[in-house]
């Protein structure tokens, strides 16, 4: 870790340890806005995720949709961080998920548990509006898009809908929007997640565009999508690069990458650039992140559910980093050597770390491309002795594991000027190995902000005391470079 680069400006979930993820972020009108995701591991437990863990890592916080749960656990939040004249950050909560209109006096529930994406929409280079997309509750009517014109007050827009048709995101299958980007005068989005815990399975690959999101009028710009599931679970990432729109999918046989060229007001021509996970197949299940840097489009991959998709029997495996050249050829930058492809950086998958499951975020800032990972090594603290024995680690005590995690557990943050030589800023969660992911990277041109994912609390299981104990190091953190 290079402390000279990193300045911690917020910790502990902004004072609420259930703000587990800095799930989205944007720079808007002189302030950093962060959208949180709530009680991530608790919600996974309620969804009965099938994992081989003898004791769930975090404490039970109550029954989903109960009054106490909805009041204090469920509501996602938006936070504002603004630097004052003394260069200190004024930090304030500016929005909290309201109760859903379907709520009743006997069955009340919040509208959303996460603000999964943000987009600063500009006119002539000036900030016009901030759009925020949500992850809705299973009992709700699908995800929403919020809008703010000042970074302080937020309004809920009409549901995403196609001209003349009923809202498509009202379908019970779609519950989460992962992508919001500006392309020329259009706001672009798609439904990524589905209800009942299928956070990356919308089971459609339709991309929508609007010239006026406030009107609720949207149109599909790729017809009925790129193809049916399970070949295409969803469109997982969208990126603008060299005047074109690129869409990265997730699917049973690996990701596909499509190039969209605008041919009319709401018309795009789509071209398949690469499929079959760029030769790695299902182990490159989805494109988790993309970034335009210099003349290249960088592509970060991952397998859902932390690198091991138990639903489809894929993995475990670490991510790859690839890049698309101007002629659309694909280079392997970090990953597994295979026929016709050799890792140009010399790193194997996950920067040669098998626990690096996703290349979660990328951002161009200054002369560098910054990348952040999801590292799942912390789950060794909660793994059964039988499972540890598979790795000849059954003799490790909890203190042994914590010592190892302190040096190399937690998310990586790296940067490169050319995509080939990588400088490690941190390989231990930015000094807190409970920060298992870098979930948000936001550049305002002068500063880079880093938001973490840290769902390990408010209490975690201690295998030696056989009890749940308070973890003072849980909750999302924000750093500045």
Short mmCIF file of C-alpha atoms in Angstrom, two decimals:
data_model
loop_
_atom_site.label_atom_id
_atom_site.label_comp_id
_atom_site.label_asym_id
_atom_site.label_seq_id
_atom_site.Cartn_x
_atom_site.Cartn_y
_atom_site.Cartn_z
CA UNK A 1 0.00 0.00 0.00
CA UNK A 2 1.19 3.53 -0.79
CA UNK A 3 -0.23 5.79 1.96
CA UNK A 4 1.13 8.88 0.22
CA UNK A 5 -1.56 8.43 -2.43
CA UNK A 6 -4.54 7.53 -0.25
CA UNK A 7 -6.50 9.86 2.01
CA UNK A 8 -9.43 8.36 3.91
CA UNK A 9 -12.31 10.85 4.00
CA UNK A 10 -15.23 8.71 5.19
CA UNK A 11 -15.47 5.44 7.06
CA UNK A 12 -17.88 3.07 8.77
CA UNK A 13 -20.68 3.48 6.22
CA UNK A 14 -20.88 7.23 6.94
CA UNK A 15 -21.59 6.39 10.57
CA UNK A 16 -24.10 3.66 9.76
CA UNK A 17 -22.33 0.29 9.41
CA UNK A 18 -25.25 -1.11 7.39
CA UNK A 19 -24.23 1.12 4.48
CA UNK A 20 -22.17 -1.81 3.24
CA UNK A 21 -21.41 -0.79 -0.35
CA UNK A 22 -20.49 2.53 -1.88
CA UNK A 23 -22.49 1.07 -4.75
CA UNK A 24 -22.41 4.05 -7.10
CA UNK A 25 -20.85 7.47 -7.33
CA UNK A 26 -20.71 10.61 -9.45
CA UNK A 27 -19.20 14.07 -9.35
CA UNK A 28 -22.02 16.59 -9.75
CA UNK A 29 -21.98 20.37 -9.31
CA UNK A 30 -18.93 20.46 -7.09
CA UNK A 31 -19.75 17.53 -4.83
CA UNK A 32 -19.25 13.78 -4.69
CA UNK A 33 -22.51 11.83 -4.50
CA UNK A 34 -22.43 8.23 -3.25
CA UNK A 35 -25.33 5.80 -3.42
CA UNK A 36 -25.23 2.98 -0.89
CA UNK A 37 -26.36 -0.62 -0.81
CA UNK A 38 -27.69 -1.93 2.48
CA UNK A 39 -27.00 -5.01 4.59
CA UNK A 40 -25.71 -7.02 1.64
CA UNK A 41 -24.77 -10.24 3.41
CA UNK A 42 -27.91 -10.13 5.54
CA UNK A 43 -30.04 -9.90 2.40
CA UNK A 44 -28.11 -12.80 0.84
CA UNK A 45 -28.81 -14.89 3.93
CA UNK A 46 -32.52 -14.08 3.70
CA UNK A 47 -32.36 -15.17 0.05
CA UNK A 48 -31.02 -18.56 1.19
CA UNK A 49 -27.90 -18.46 -0.94
CA UNK A 50 -26.43 -21.95 -1.09
CA UNK A 51 -22.84 -21.74 0.15
CA UNK A 52 -20.69 -24.08 2.21
CA UNK A 53 -20.29 -21.90 5.31
CA UNK A 54 -20.98 -23.51 8.71
CA UNK A 55 -21.89 -20.17 10.31
CA UNK A 56 -23.10 -17.16 8.36
CA UNK A 57 -20.40 -14.43 8.51
CA UNK A 58 -22.67 -11.70 9.85
CA UNK A 59 -25.38 -11.49 12.47
CA UNK A 60 -29.08 -11.88 11.73
CA UNK A 61 -30.90 -8.54 11.75
CA UNK A 62 -34.53 -9.60 11.58
CA UNK A 63 -37.15 -10.81 9.18
CA UNK A 64 -37.37 -9.23 5.75
CA UNK A 65 -40.37 -6.86 5.48
CA UNK A 66 -40.88 -6.71 9.24
CA UNK A 67 -41.43 -3.21 10.67
CA UNK A 68 -38.08 -2.98 12.48
CA UNK A 69 -36.21 -4.34 9.45
CA UNK A 70 -37.78 -1.81 7.08
CA UNK A 71 -37.26 1.07 9.46
CA UNK A 72 -33.57 0.62 10.21
CA UNK A 73 -32.02 -2.04 7.95
CA UNK A 74 -33.52 -1.86 4.46
CA UNK A 75 -33.44 1.75 3.20
CA UNK A 76 -30.69 2.66 0.71
CA UNK A 77 -29.17 6.12 1.06
CA UNK A 78 -27.44 8.85 -0.96
CA UNK A 79 -24.62 10.81 0.64
CA UNK A 80 -23.00 14.09 -0.32
CA UNK A 81 -19.30 14.87 0.24
CA UNK A 82 -18.28 18.46 -0.40
CA UNK A 83 -14.89 20.03 0.22
CA UNK A 84 -15.06 23.37 2.06
CA UNK A 85 -12.64 26.28 2.03
CA UNK A 86 -10.54 24.54 4.70
CA UNK A 87 -10.21 21.51 2.40
CA UNK A 88 -12.23 19.42 4.82
CA UNK A 89 -15.15 17.38 3.58
CA UNK A 90 -18.65 18.18 4.73
CA UNK A 91 -20.51 14.88 4.70
CA UNK A 92 -24.28 14.66 4.83
CA UNK A 93 -27.05 12.26 3.94
CA UNK A 94 -29.22 13.89 1.29
CA UNK A 95 -31.67 11.08 0.52
CA UNK A 96 -33.05 7.90 2.02
CA UNK A 97 -35.30 5.40 0.29
CA UNK A 98 -38.92 6.21 1.11
CA UNK A 99 -41.59 3.65 1.86
CA UNK A 100 -43.05 2.16 -1.31
CA UNK A 101 -46.47 3.31 -2.56
CA UNK A 102 -47.66 -0.31 -2.30
CA UNK A 103 -46.97 -0.20 1.44
CA UNK A 104 -49.85 -0.52 3.84
CA UNK A 105 -50.21 0.11 7.54
CA UNK A 106 -49.83 -3.61 8.17
CA UNK A 107 -47.25 -4.35 5.45
CA UNK A 108 -44.90 -1.42 4.94
CA UNK A 109 -41.66 -1.69 2.98
CA UNK A 110 -39.01 0.57 1.47
CA UNK A 111 -38.79 1.19 -2.26
CA UNK A 112 -35.16 0.17 -2.75
CA UNK A 113 -32.19 -1.44 -1.02
CA UNK A 114 -29.54 -0.01 -3.34
CA UNK A 115 -28.62 2.86 -5.63
CA UNK A 116 -26.63 0.78 -8.11
CA UNK A 117 -25.61 3.36 -10.72
CA UNK A 118 -25.32 7.11 -11.27
CA UNK A 119 -24.82 9.32 -14.31
CA UNK A 120 -23.95 13.01 -14.47
CA UNK A 121 -25.71 14.26 -17.61
CA UNK A 122 -24.06 17.26 -19.27
CA UNK A 123 -25.23 19.91 -21.73
CA UNK A 124 -22.45 21.85 -23.49
CA UNK A 125 -19.99 20.58 -20.90
CA UNK A 126 -22.04 21.76 -17.91
CA UNK A 127 -23.77 19.53 -15.37
CA UNK A 128 -27.51 19.47 -16.14
CA UNK A 129 -28.85 16.59 -14.10
CA UNK A 130 -27.80 13.66 -11.96
CA UNK A 131 -29.63 10.40 -12.70
CA UNK A 132 -29.63 7.57 -10.14
CA UNK A 133 -30.83 4.00 -10.76
CA UNK A 134 -32.15 1.66 -8.10
CA UNK A 135 -32.41 -1.95 -7.01
CA UNK A 136 -36.01 -2.49 -6.00
CA UNK A 137 -37.58 -4.82 -3.49
CA UNK A 138 -39.13 -8.10 -4.61
CA UNK A 139 -42.53 -6.90 -3.40
CA UNK A 140 -42.23 -3.70 -5.41
CA UNK A 141 -42.91 -2.87 -9.05
CA UNK A 142 -39.38 -2.82 -10.45
CA UNK A 143 -36.47 -0.38 -10.40
CA UNK A 144 -36.74 3.38 -10.70
CA UNK A 145 -34.58 6.24 -11.92
CA UNK A 146 -34.24 9.30 -9.70
CA UNK A 147 -33.18 12.75 -10.87
CA UNK A 148 -31.54 15.67 -9.10
CA UNK A 149 -30.71 19.12 -10.46
CA UNK A 150 -28.84 20.36 -7.39
CA UNK A 151 -27.31 17.23 -5.80
CA UNK A 152 -29.47 17.71 -2.71
CA UNK A 153 -33.09 17.06 -3.68
CA UNK A 154 -34.22 14.02 -5.69
CA UNK A 155 -37.37 13.23 -7.64
CA UNK A 156 -38.61 9.88 -8.91
CA UNK A 157 -39.12 9.63 -12.68
CA UNK A 158 -41.76 7.62 -14.55
CA UNK A 159 -40.84 3.98 -15.08
CA UNK A 160 -38.69 3.13 -18.07
CA UNK A 161 -41.12 2.47 -20.92
CA UNK A 162 -41.13 2.01 -24.68
CA UNK A 163 -43.19 4.33 -26.86
CA UNK A 164 -46.82 3.30 -26.70
CA UNK A 165 -46.21 0.29 -24.46
CA UNK A 166 -46.58 -0.53 -20.79
CA UNK A 167 -43.51 -0.09 -18.54
CA UNK A 168 -41.16 -3.00 -19.10
CA UNK A 169 -39.32 -2.71 -15.80
CA UNK A 170 -42.58 -3.33 -13.94
CA UNK A 171 -42.10 -7.00 -14.75
CA UNK A 172 -41.44 -9.04 -11.59
CA UNK A 173 -38.38 -10.49 -13.29
CA UNK A 174 -36.52 -7.16 -13.50
CA UNK A 175 -35.51 -5.56 -10.20
CA UNK A 176 -32.21 -3.77 -10.78
CA UNK A 177 -30.57 -1.28 -13.13
CA UNK A 178 -26.77 -1.52 -13.21
CA UNK A 179 -25.99 0.89 -16.07
CA UNK A 180 -26.73 4.55 -16.72
CA UNK A 181 -24.55 6.44 -19.20
CA UNK A 182 -24.84 9.47 -21.43
CA UNK A 183 -24.35 8.98 -25.17
CA UNK A 184 -24.59 12.27 -27.08
CA UNK A 185 -28.03 13.63 -26.10
CA UNK A 186 -29.32 10.25 -24.94
CA UNK A 187 -29.52 8.61 -21.53
CA UNK A 188 -28.85 4.88 -21.96
CA UNK A 189 -29.88 2.11 -19.56
CA UNK A 190 -30.88 -1.56 -19.28
CA UNK A 191 -32.32 -3.91 -16.70
CA UNK A 192 -29.60 -6.14 -15.25
CA UNK A 193 -31.02 -7.89 -12.18
CA UNK A 194 -34.04 -10.01 -11.44
CA UNK A 195 -36.12 -10.59 -8.33
CA UNK A 196 -35.68 -13.33 -5.74
CA UNK A 197 -31.92 -12.87 -5.47
CA UNK A 198 -31.11 -13.05 -9.19
CA UNK A 199 -29.26 -9.75 -9.08
CA UNK A 200 -27.51 -10.38 -12.42
CA UNK A 201 -30.29 -12.27 -14.22
CA UNK A 202 -32.79 -9.94 -15.85
CA UNK A 203 -33.16 -12.61 -18.56
CA UNK A 204 -33.27 -10.00 -21.31
CA UNK A 205 -30.59 -8.05 -23.15
CA UNK A 206 -32.58 -5.00 -24.27
CA UNK A 207 -30.92 -1.57 -24.14
CA UNK A 208 -33.12 1.51 -23.78
CA UNK A 209 -32.48 5.14 -24.71
CA UNK A 210 -34.33 8.36 -24.00
CA UNK A 211 -33.96 11.94 -25.20
CA UNK A 212 -36.04 13.06 -22.22
CA UNK A 213 -35.95 10.69 -19.23
CA UNK A 214 -38.18 13.09 -17.30
CA UNK A 215 -41.01 12.25 -19.74
CA UNK A 216 -40.74 8.51 -19.15
CA UNK A 217 -40.49 7.92 -22.91
CA UNK A 218 -37.88 5.33 -23.84
CA UNK A 219 -37.12 3.20 -26.88
CA UNK A 220 -35.21 -0.02 -27.37
CA UNK A 221 -32.10 0.60 -29.45
CA UNK A 222 -31.31 -3.08 -30.05
CA UNK A 223 -34.70 -4.52 -30.90
CA UNK A 224 -35.63 -7.52 -28.79
CA UNK A 225 -32.08 -7.77 -27.46
CA UNK A 226 -29.00 -9.66 -28.52
CA UNK A 227 -30.44 -13.11 -27.97
CA UNK A 228 -32.32 -15.34 -25.55
CA UNK A 229 -31.16 -16.63 -22.16
CA UNK A 230 -29.16 -18.50 -21.01
CA UNK A 231 -26.79 -17.44 -23.82
CA UNK A 232 -27.48 -13.88 -22.66
CA UNK A 233 -28.43 -13.41 -19.00
CA UNK A 234 -28.32 -9.65 -19.36
CA UNK A 235 -26.37 -6.67 -20.61
CA UNK A 236 -23.91 -6.26 -17.78
CA UNK A 237 -21.82 -3.23 -18.85
CA UNK A 238 -22.18 -0.32 -21.27
CA UNK A 239 -19.40 2.06 -22.31
CA UNK A 240 -18.81 4.87 -24.81
CA UNK A 241 -15.57 4.53 -26.78
CA UNK A 242 -14.33 6.44 -29.82
CA UNK A 243 -17.80 7.69 -30.73
CA UNK A 244 -19.52 4.30 -30.50
CA UNK A 245 -21.55 2.53 -27.82
CA UNK A 246 -20.27 -0.82 -26.56
CA UNK A 247 -22.40 -3.36 -24.71
CA UNK A 248 -20.94 -6.26 -22.75
CA UNK A 249 -23.16 -9.19 -21.86
CA UNK A 250 -23.09 -12.11 -19.42
CA UNK A 251 -24.11 -15.61 -20.44
CA UNK A 252 -23.81 -19.32 -19.90
CA UNK A 253 -21.01 -19.72 -22.49
CA UNK A 254 -19.14 -16.53 -21.66
CA UNK A 255 -19.50 -12.85 -22.45
CA UNK A 256 -20.14 -11.20 -25.80
CA UNK A 257 -19.13 -7.67 -26.79
CA UNK A 258 -21.23 -5.65 -29.24
CA UNK A 259 -20.44 -2.34 -30.96
CA UNK A 260 -23.35 0.04 -31.55
CA UNK A 261 -23.08 2.76 -34.21
CA UNK A 262 -25.73 5.46 -34.11
CA UNK A 263 -27.54 5.70 -37.44
CA UNK A 264 -30.52 7.88 -36.50
CA UNK A 265 -32.26 9.65 -33.68
CA UNK A 266 -32.98 6.45 -31.78
CA UNK A 267 -31.47 3.96 -34.20
CA UNK A 268 -28.26 1.95 -33.77
CA UNK A 269 -26.54 -0.65 -35.93
CA UNK A 270 -25.01 -3.42 -33.83
CA UNK A 271 -21.96 -5.53 -34.66
CA UNK A 272 -20.65 -8.52 -32.69
CA UNK A 273 -17.00 -7.87 -31.81
CA UNK A 274 -16.18 -10.99 -29.80
CA UNK A 275 -18.06 -13.80 -28.05
CA UNK A 276 -17.35 -17.02 -26.11
CA UNK A 277 -15.62 -15.01 -23.39
CA UNK A 278 -12.77 -14.11 -25.80
CA UNK A 279 -11.65 -17.73 -25.97
CA UNK A 280 -11.97 -18.52 -22.26
CA UNK A 281 -15.61 -19.56 -22.50
CA UNK A 282 -17.78 -19.69 -19.41
CA UNK A 283 -14.92 -18.73 -17.07
CA UNK A 284 -15.22 -15.24 -18.59
CA UNK A 285 -18.93 -15.29 -17.78
CA UNK A 286 -19.58 -11.56 -17.98
CA UNK A 287 -18.04 -8.17 -18.71
CA UNK A 288 -18.12 -6.58 -15.27
CA UNK A 289 -16.42 -3.30 -16.20
CA UNK A 290 -15.22 -1.37 -19.25
CA UNK A 291 -13.20 1.80 -19.70
CA UNK A 292 -12.02 3.83 -22.67
CA UNK A 293 -8.36 4.72 -22.12
CA UNK A 294 -6.13 6.18 -24.82
CA UNK A 295 -7.01 4.37 -28.05
CA UNK A 296 -8.08 1.15 -26.33
CA UNK A 297 -11.26 -0.21 -24.76
CA UNK A 298 -10.34 -2.10 -21.59
CA UNK A 299 -12.56 -5.02 -20.56
CA UNK A 300 -12.71 -6.53 -17.06
CA UNK A 301 -14.44 -9.87 -16.54
CA UNK A 302 -15.88 -11.93 -13.71
CA UNK A 303 -18.15 -14.80 -12.70
CA UNK A 304 -21.19 -13.77 -10.68
CA UNK A 305 -21.58 -14.55 -6.96
CA UNK A 306 -17.98 -13.77 -6.12
CA UNK A 307 -16.28 -15.81 -8.83
CA UNK A 308 -18.26 -19.02 -8.30
CA UNK A 309 -21.66 -19.30 -9.96
CA UNK A 310 -23.16 -22.24 -8.07
CA UNK A 311 -26.45 -21.95 -9.93
CA UNK A 312 -24.78 -22.88 -13.22
CA UNK A 313 -21.72 -24.73 -11.91
CA UNK A 314 -19.22 -22.18 -13.24
CA UNK A 315 -15.92 -21.53 -11.46
CA UNK A 316 -14.37 -20.77 -9.15
CA UNK A 317 -12.05 -18.64 -11.26
CA UNK A 318 -10.45 -15.21 -11.12
CA UNK A 319 -11.05 -12.39 -13.62
CA UNK A 320 -9.25 -11.48 -16.78
CA UNK A 321 -8.38 -8.04 -18.15
CA UNK A 322 -8.49 -7.68 -21.92
CA UNK A 323 -8.37 -4.75 -24.28
CA UNK A 324 -9.80 -4.07 -27.71
CA UNK A 325 -7.48 -2.46 -30.25
CA UNK A 326 -8.69 0.10 -32.81
CA UNK A 327 -9.00 -2.72 -35.38
CA UNK A 328 -11.29 -4.64 -32.95
CA UNK A 329 -8.70 -7.32 -32.23
CA UNK A 330 -8.60 -8.45 -28.60
CA UNK A 331 -5.43 -8.60 -26.49
CA UNK A 332 -5.06 -10.54 -23.25
CA UNK A 333 -3.54 -8.21 -20.64
CA UNK A 334 -4.10 -10.19 -17.41
CA UNK A 335 -5.24 -13.80 -17.55
CA UNK A 336 -4.73 -17.37 -18.72
CA UNK A 337 -2.43 -18.02 -21.66
CA UNK A 338 -4.19 -19.93 -24.43
CA UNK A 339 -3.89 -20.56 -28.12
CA UNK A 340 -3.17 -17.28 -29.85
CA UNK A 341 -3.18 -15.31 -26.58
CA UNK A 342 -0.42 -14.71 -24.04
CA UNK A 343 -0.81 -12.47 -21.00
CA UNK A 344 0.99 -9.31 -22.07
CA UNK A 345 1.51 -8.11 -18.49
CA UNK A 346 2.81 -11.49 -17.32
CA UNK A 347 0.05 -11.74 -14.72
CA UNK A 348 -2.25 -14.73 -14.54
CA UNK A 349 -5.99 -14.37 -13.76
CA UNK A 350 -6.78 -11.90 -11.00
CA UNK A 351 -3.26 -10.37 -11.16
CA UNK A 352 -2.10 -13.89 -10.29
CA UNK A 353 -4.34 -13.93 -7.21
CA UNK A 354 -6.98 -16.70 -7.35
CA UNK A 355 -9.19 -14.80 -4.88
CA UNK A 356 -9.54 -11.76 -7.17
CA UNK A 357 -12.97 -12.65 -8.53
CA UNK A 358 -14.00 -9.47 -10.40
CA UNK A 359 -12.28 -6.58 -12.03
CA UNK A 360 -15.08 -4.53 -10.53
CA UNK A 361 -14.32 -0.94 -11.56
CA UNK A 362 -12.07 0.98 -13.92
CA UNK A 363 -11.54 4.71 -14.32
CA UNK A 364 -9.29 6.94 -16.39
CA UNK A 365 -7.71 9.66 -14.27
CA UNK A 366 -4.80 11.86 -15.31
CA UNK A 367 -2.27 9.76 -17.19
CA UNK A 368 -3.38 6.51 -15.58
CA UNK A 369 -5.95 3.77 -15.88
CA UNK A 370 -7.06 2.79 -12.37
CA UNK A 371 -8.60 -0.62 -11.65
CA UNK A 372 -10.22 -2.04 -8.51
CA UNK A 373 -10.98 -5.67 -7.70
CA UNK A 374 -13.24 -7.86 -5.58
CA UNK A 375 -11.10 -10.19 -3.44
CA UNK A 376 -12.93 -13.03 -1.69
CA UNK A 377 -10.06 -14.25 0.51
CA UNK A 378 -11.78 -12.93 3.63
CA UNK A 379 -14.30 -15.78 3.47
CA UNK A 380 -11.49 -18.06 4.65
CA UNK A 381 -12.32 -16.67 8.12
CA UNK A 382 -15.70 -18.37 7.91
CA UNK A 383 -14.83 -21.53 5.95
CA UNK A 384 -15.24 -24.97 7.48
CA UNK A 385 -12.18 -26.98 8.56
CA UNK A 386 -13.06 -29.62 5.97
CA UNK A 387 -12.92 -27.02 3.23
CA UNK A 388 -9.65 -25.59 4.54
CA UNK A 389 -8.16 -29.06 4.51
CA UNK A 390 -8.59 -29.14 0.74
CA UNK A 391 -5.96 -26.39 0.62
CA UNK A 392 -3.73 -27.99 3.28
CA UNK A 393 -4.72 -25.19 5.63
CA UNK A 394 -6.70 -27.07 8.25
CA UNK A 395 -4.10 -26.27 10.92
CA UNK A 396 -4.48 -22.51 10.58
CA UNK A 397 -5.96 -20.70 13.56
CA UNK A 398 -8.18 -17.65 13.22
CA UNK A 399 -5.24 -15.43 14.23
CA UNK A 400 -3.10 -17.05 11.51
CA UNK A 401 -5.75 -16.26 8.93
CA UNK A 402 -6.14 -12.67 10.13
CA UNK A 403 -2.37 -12.17 9.95
CA UNK A 404 -2.37 -13.41 6.36
CA UNK A 405 -5.37 -11.26 5.45
CA UNK A 406 -3.77 -8.17 6.98
CA UNK A 407 -0.94 -8.36 4.48
CA UNK A 408 -2.71 -9.55 1.33
CA UNK A 409 -6.47 -9.82 1.93
CA UNK A 410 -8.97 -7.30 0.68
CA UNK A 411 -9.39 -5.53 -2.64
CA UNK A 412 -6.58 -4.49 -4.96
CA UNK A 413 -6.25 -0.97 -6.31
CA UNK A 414 -3.77 -0.69 -9.19
CA UNK A 415 -2.90 1.73 -11.95
CA UNK A 416 -1.05 1.74 -15.26
CA UNK A 417 0.02 4.23 -17.90
CA UNK A 418 0.16 1.71 -20.74
CA UNK A 419 -1.98 -1.23 -19.59
CA UNK A 420 1.06 -3.49 -19.43
CA UNK A 421 3.07 -2.34 -16.41
CA UNK A 422 0.96 -2.12 -13.24
CA UNK A 423 1.70 -0.21 -10.04
CA UNK A 424 0.08 -1.59 -6.89
CA UNK A 425 -1.44 1.14 -4.76
CA UNK A 426 -2.96 -1.38 -2.36
CA UNK A 427 -3.36 -5.15 -2.21
CA UNK A 428 -4.94 -5.30 1.26
CA UNK A 429 -8.24 -3.46 0.99
CA UNK A 430 -6.67 0.00 1.27
CA UNK A 431 -5.42 -0.89 4.73
CA UNK A 432 -8.62 -2.66 5.85
CA UNK A 433 -8.96 -6.24 4.62
CA UNK A 434 -12.70 -6.14 5.30
CA UNK A 435 -12.85 -3.82 2.27
CA UNK A 436 -13.16 -6.81 -0.02
CA UNK A 437 -14.10 -4.72 -3.05
CA UNK A 438 -13.40 -1.44 -4.81
CA UNK A 439 -16.94 -0.74 -6.00
CA UNK A 440 -16.76 2.93 -7.04
CA UNK A 441 -14.13 5.01 -8.84
CA UNK A 442 -14.99 8.64 -9.65
CA UNK A 443 -12.67 11.23 -11.20
CA UNK A 444 -13.45 14.94 -11.20
CA UNK A 445 -10.34 15.69 -13.26
CA UNK A 446 -8.28 16.81 -10.26
CA UNK A 447 -9.06 14.10 -7.70
CA UNK A 448 -9.93 10.42 -7.85
CA UNK A 449 -12.41 9.06 -5.30
CA UNK A 450 -12.46 5.39 -4.30
CA UNK A 451 -15.51 3.80 -2.67
CA UNK A 452 -15.35 0.36 -1.08
CA UNK A 453 -17.64 -2.59 -0.46
CA UNK A 454 -17.42 -3.88 3.11
CA UNK A 455 -20.42 -5.99 4.25
CA UNK A 456 -18.79 -7.65 7.26
CA UNK A 457 -20.88 -6.40 10.13
CA UNK A 458 -22.14 -4.95 12.28
CA UNK A 459 -21.22 -8.24 13.99
CA UNK A 460 -19.18 -11.11 12.54
CA UNK A 461 -18.72 -14.74 13.52
CA UNK A 462 -15.66 -15.59 15.62
CA UNK A 463 -14.81 -19.25 15.11
CA UNK A 464 -12.73 -19.36 18.30
CA UNK A 465 -15.23 -17.79 20.72
CA UNK A 466 -18.13 -19.41 18.80
CA UNK A 467 -20.08 -16.16 18.95
CA UNK A 468 -20.91 -13.07 16.91
CA UNK A 469 -18.77 -10.10 17.91
CA UNK A 470 -18.85 -6.42 16.93
CA UNK A 471 -16.66 -5.49 13.97
CA UNK A 472 -15.57 -1.87 14.23
CA UNK A 473 -14.05 -2.00 10.72
CA UNK A 474 -17.23 -2.71 8.73
CA UNK A 475 -19.15 -0.44 6.39
CA UNK A 476 -18.21 1.38 3.19
CA UNK A 477 -15.24 3.73 3.14
CA UNK A 478 -14.31 6.60 0.81
CA UNK A 479 -10.74 7.50 -0.12
CA UNK A 480 -9.27 10.31 -2.21
CA UNK A 481 -6.19 10.26 -4.42
#
